CSV table of C-alpha atoms in Angstrom, one decimal:
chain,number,residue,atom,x,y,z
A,23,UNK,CA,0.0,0.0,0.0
A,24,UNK,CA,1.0,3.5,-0.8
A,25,UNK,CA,2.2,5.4,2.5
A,26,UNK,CA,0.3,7.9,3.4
A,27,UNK,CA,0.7,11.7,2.3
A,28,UNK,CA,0.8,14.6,4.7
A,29,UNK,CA,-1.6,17.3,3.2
A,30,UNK,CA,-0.5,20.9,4.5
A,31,UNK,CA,-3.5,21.5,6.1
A,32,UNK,CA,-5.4,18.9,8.0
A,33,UNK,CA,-2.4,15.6,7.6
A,34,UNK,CA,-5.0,14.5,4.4
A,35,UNK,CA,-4.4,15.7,1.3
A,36,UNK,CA,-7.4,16.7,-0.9
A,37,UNK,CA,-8.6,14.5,-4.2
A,38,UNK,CA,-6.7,16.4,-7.2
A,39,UNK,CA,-5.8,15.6,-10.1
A,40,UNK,CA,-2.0,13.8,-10.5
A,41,UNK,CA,-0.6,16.6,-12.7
A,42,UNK,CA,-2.2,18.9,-9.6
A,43,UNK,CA,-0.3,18.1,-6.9
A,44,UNK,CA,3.4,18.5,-5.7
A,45,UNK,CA,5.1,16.7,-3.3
A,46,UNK,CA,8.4,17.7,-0.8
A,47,UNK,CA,9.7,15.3,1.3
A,48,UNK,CA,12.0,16.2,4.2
A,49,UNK,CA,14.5,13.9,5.1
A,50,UNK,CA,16.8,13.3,8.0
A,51,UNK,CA,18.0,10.7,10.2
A,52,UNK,CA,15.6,8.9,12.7
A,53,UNK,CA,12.7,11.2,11.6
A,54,UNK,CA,12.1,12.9,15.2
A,55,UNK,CA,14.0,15.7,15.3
A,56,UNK,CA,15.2,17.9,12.2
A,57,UNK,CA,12.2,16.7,9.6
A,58,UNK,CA,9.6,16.5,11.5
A,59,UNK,CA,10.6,20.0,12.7
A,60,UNK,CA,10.9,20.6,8.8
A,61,UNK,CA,7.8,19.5,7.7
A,62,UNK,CA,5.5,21.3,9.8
A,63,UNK,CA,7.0,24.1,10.0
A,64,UNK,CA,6.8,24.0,6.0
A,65,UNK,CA,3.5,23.4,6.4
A,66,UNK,CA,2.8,25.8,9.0
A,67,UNK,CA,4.4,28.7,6.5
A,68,UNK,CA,2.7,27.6,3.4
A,69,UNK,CA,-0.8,27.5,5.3
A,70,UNK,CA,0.0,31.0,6.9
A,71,UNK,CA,1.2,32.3,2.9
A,72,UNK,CA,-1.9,30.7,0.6
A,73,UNK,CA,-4.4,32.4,3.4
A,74,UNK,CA,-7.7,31.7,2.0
A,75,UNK,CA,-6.2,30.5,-1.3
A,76,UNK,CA,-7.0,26.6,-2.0
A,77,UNK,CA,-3.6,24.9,-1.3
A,78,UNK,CA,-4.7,21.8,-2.4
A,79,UNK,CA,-2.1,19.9,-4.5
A,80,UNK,CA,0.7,20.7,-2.2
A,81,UNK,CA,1.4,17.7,0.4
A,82,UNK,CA,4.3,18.0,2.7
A,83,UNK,CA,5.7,15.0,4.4
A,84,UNK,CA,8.8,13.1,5.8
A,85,UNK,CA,11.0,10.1,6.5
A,86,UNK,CA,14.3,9.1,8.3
A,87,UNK,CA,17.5,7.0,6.4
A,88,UNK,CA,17.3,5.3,9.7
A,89,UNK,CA,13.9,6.3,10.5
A,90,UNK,CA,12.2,4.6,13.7
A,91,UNK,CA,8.8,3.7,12.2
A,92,UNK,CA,5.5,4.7,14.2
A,93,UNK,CA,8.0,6.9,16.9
A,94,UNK,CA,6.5,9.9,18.3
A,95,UNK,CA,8.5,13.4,17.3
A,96,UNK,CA,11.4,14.5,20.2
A,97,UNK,CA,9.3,16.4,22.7
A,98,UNK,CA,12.2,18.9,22.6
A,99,UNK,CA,11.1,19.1,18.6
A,100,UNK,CA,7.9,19.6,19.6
A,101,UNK,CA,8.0,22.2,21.4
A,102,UNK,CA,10.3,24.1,19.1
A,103,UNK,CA,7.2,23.8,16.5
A,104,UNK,CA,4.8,25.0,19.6
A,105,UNK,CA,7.4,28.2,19.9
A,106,UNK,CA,6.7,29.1,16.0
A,107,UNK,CA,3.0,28.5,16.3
A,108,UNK,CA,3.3,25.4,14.0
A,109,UNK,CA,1.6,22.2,15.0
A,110,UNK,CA,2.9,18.7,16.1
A,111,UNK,CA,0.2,16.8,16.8
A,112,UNK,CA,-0.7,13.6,15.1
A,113,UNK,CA,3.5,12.7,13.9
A,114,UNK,CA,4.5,9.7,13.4
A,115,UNK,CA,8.3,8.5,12.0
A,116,UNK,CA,8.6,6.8,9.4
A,117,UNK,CA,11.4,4.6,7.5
A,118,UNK,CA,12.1,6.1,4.1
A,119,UNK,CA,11.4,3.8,1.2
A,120,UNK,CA,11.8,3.5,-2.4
A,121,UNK,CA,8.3,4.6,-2.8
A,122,UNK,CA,8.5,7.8,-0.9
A,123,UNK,CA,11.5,9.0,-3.5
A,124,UNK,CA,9.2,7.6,-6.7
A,125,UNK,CA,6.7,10.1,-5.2
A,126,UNK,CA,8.3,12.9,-4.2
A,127,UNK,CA,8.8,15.9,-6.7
A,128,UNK,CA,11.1,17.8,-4.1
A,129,UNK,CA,13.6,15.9,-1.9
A,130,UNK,CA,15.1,18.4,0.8
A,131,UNK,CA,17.5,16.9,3.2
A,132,UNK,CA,19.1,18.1,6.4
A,133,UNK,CA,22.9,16.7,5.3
A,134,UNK,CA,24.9,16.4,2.5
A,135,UNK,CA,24.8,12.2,3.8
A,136,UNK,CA,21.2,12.2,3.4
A,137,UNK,CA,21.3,13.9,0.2
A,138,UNK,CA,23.7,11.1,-0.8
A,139,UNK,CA,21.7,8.3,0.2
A,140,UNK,CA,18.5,9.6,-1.0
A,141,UNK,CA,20.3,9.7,-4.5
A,142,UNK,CA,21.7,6.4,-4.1
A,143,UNK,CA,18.1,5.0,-4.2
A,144,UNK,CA,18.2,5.8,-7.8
A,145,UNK,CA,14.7,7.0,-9.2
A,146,UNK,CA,15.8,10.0,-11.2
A,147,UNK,CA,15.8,11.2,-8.0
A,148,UNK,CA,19.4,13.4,-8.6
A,149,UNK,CA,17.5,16.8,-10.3
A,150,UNK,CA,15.1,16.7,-7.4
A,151,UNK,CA,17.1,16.0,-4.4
A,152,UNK,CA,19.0,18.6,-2.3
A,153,UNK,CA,20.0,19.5,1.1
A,154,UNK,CA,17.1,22.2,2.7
A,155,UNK,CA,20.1,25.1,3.0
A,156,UNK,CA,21.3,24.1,-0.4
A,157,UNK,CA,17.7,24.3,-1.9
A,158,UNK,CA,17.4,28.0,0.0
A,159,UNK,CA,21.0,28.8,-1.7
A,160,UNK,CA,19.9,28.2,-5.2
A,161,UNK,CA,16.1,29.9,-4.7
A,162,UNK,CA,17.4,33.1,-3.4
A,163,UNK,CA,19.3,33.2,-6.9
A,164,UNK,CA,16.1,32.8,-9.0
A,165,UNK,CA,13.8,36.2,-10.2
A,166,UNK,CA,10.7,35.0,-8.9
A,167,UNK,CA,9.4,36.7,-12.6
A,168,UNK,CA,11.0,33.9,-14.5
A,169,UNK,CA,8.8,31.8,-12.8
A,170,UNK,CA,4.8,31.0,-13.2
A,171,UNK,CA,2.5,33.4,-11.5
A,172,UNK,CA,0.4,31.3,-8.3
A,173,UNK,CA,-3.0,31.8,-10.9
A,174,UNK,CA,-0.9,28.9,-13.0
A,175,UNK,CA,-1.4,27.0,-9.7
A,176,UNK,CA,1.3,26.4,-6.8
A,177,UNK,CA,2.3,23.0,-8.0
A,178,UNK,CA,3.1,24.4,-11.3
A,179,UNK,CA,5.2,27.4,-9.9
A,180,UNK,CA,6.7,24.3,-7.5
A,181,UNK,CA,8.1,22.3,-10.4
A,182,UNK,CA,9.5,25.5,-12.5
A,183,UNK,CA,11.3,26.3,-9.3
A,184,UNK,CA,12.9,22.7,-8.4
A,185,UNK,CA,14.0,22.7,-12.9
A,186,UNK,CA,16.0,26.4,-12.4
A,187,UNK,CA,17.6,25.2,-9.0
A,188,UNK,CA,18.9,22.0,-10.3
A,189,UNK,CA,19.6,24.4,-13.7
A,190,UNK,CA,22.1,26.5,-11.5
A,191,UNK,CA,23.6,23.8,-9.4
A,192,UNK,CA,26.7,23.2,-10.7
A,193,UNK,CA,27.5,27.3,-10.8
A,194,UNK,CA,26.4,28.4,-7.0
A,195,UNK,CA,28.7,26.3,-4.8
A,196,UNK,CA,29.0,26.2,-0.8
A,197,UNK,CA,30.9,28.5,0.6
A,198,UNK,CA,32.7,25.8,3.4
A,199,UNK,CA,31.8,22.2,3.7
A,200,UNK,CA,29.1,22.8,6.6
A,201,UNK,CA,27.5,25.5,4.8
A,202,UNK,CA,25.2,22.6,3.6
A,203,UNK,CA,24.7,21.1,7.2
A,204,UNK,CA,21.7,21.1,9.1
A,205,UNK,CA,23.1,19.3,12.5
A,206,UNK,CA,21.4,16.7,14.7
A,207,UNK,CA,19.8,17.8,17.6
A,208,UNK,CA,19.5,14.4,18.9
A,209,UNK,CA,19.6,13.9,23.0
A,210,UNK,CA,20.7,17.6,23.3
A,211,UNK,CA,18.7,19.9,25.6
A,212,UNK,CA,16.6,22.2,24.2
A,213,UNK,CA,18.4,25.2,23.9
A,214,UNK,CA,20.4,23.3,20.9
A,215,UNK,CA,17.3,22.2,19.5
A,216,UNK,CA,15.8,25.9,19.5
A,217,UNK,CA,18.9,27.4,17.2
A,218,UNK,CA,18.4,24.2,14.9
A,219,UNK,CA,14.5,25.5,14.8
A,220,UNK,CA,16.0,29.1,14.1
A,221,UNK,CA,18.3,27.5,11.3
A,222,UNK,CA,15.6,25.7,10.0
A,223,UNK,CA,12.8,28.3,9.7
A,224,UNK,CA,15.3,30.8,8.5
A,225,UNK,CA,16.4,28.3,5.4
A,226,UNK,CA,12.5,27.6,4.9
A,227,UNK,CA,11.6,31.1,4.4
A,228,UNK,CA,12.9,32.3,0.9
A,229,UNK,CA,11.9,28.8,-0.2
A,230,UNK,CA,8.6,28.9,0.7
A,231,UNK,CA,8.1,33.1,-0.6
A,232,UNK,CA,9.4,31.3,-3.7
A,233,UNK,CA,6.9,28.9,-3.9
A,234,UNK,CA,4.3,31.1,-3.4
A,235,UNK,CA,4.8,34.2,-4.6
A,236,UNK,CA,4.4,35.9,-0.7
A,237,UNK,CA,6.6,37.3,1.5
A,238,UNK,CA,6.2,36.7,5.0
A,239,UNK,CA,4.5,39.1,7.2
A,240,UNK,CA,5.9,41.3,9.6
């Protein structure tokens, strides 16, 4: 059976047609700290950016390399999300599989590793794969005018944005090795895990005014 997507809004995502949706998966490493912490806090922003605009199309999810299946989020993770607003309720981990990759049309990982694994999977998954502060590196590069205006629909703006990243790849390189890094938080107290949330939301925001078309509001 097909695992189940995480819809943006209510952890179902709406009946669209295929060519309608667009699908990012976070990944990381035991799937309770950094992507859970990703993926709601993606969907927190995009919910807070569409306002009363239909999102539907866009489902947000994640997985671990090592992920432990059915495991609740870190209740340090948690309540990083509860300092943004953004909700945990309802998470459960989850192993990533071959299928998640087939599905996804945006992989965004927290490490250069996970990038690497993700992309050993095969699937045609290297255009679509990158680490999260990789992804932000290449966005903030793109005019937003070169891409579709949010009346051609969100998942079509999505998949013009994911082509001109992969496009410029090769030409915008990290600065340092770590620049690429989203470290684990793992069994540290939650000071730690508050500057990884900070790190986190920060990458997240050009990505997700790109994807939209809206800045954030002050």
């Amino acid at each position: 059976m097909s695992p189940e997507g995480r819809g943006i809004a209510s952890g179902h995502h709406p009946v669209v047609a295929q060519g309608d949706t667009f699908r990012i998966l976070h990944v990381s490493t035991g799937n309770v700290c950094r992507s859970p912490i990703t993926e709601r806090l993606t969907r927190h922003a995009l919910a807070h950016r569409l306002g009363g605009l239909p999102a539907s199309g866009l489902i947000v999810e994640s997985a671990g390399t090592w992920g432990h299946e059915g495991a609740p989020m870190e209740a340090n993770a948690a309540a990083v999300l509860a300092d943004f607003g953004a909700d945990a309720s309802g998470f459960t981990g989850r192993e990533l599989l071959d299928e998640h990759v087939i599905r996804a049309d945006l992989v965004l990982t927290a490490t250069r590793d996970h990038r690497a694994q993700v992309i050993s999977m095969g699937h045609s998954a290297g255009l679509r794969t990158f680490t999260l502060k990789e992804f932000t590196r290449l966005v903030r590069a793109i005019d937003p005018a070169t891409l579709p205006p949010l009346d051609d629909g969100v998942a079509e703006r999505a998949r013009a944005l994911v082509r001109a990243a992969a496009a410029l790849r090769g030409w915008l390189l990290a600065p340092s090795p770590d620049a690429d890094e989203v470290y684990d938080p793992y069994g540290a107290p939650i000071t730690f895990f508050r500057s990884i949330g900070d790190e986190i939301n920060q990458a997240l925001e050009p990505v997700v005014t790109a994807l939209t078309g809206v800045t954030a509001s002050r």
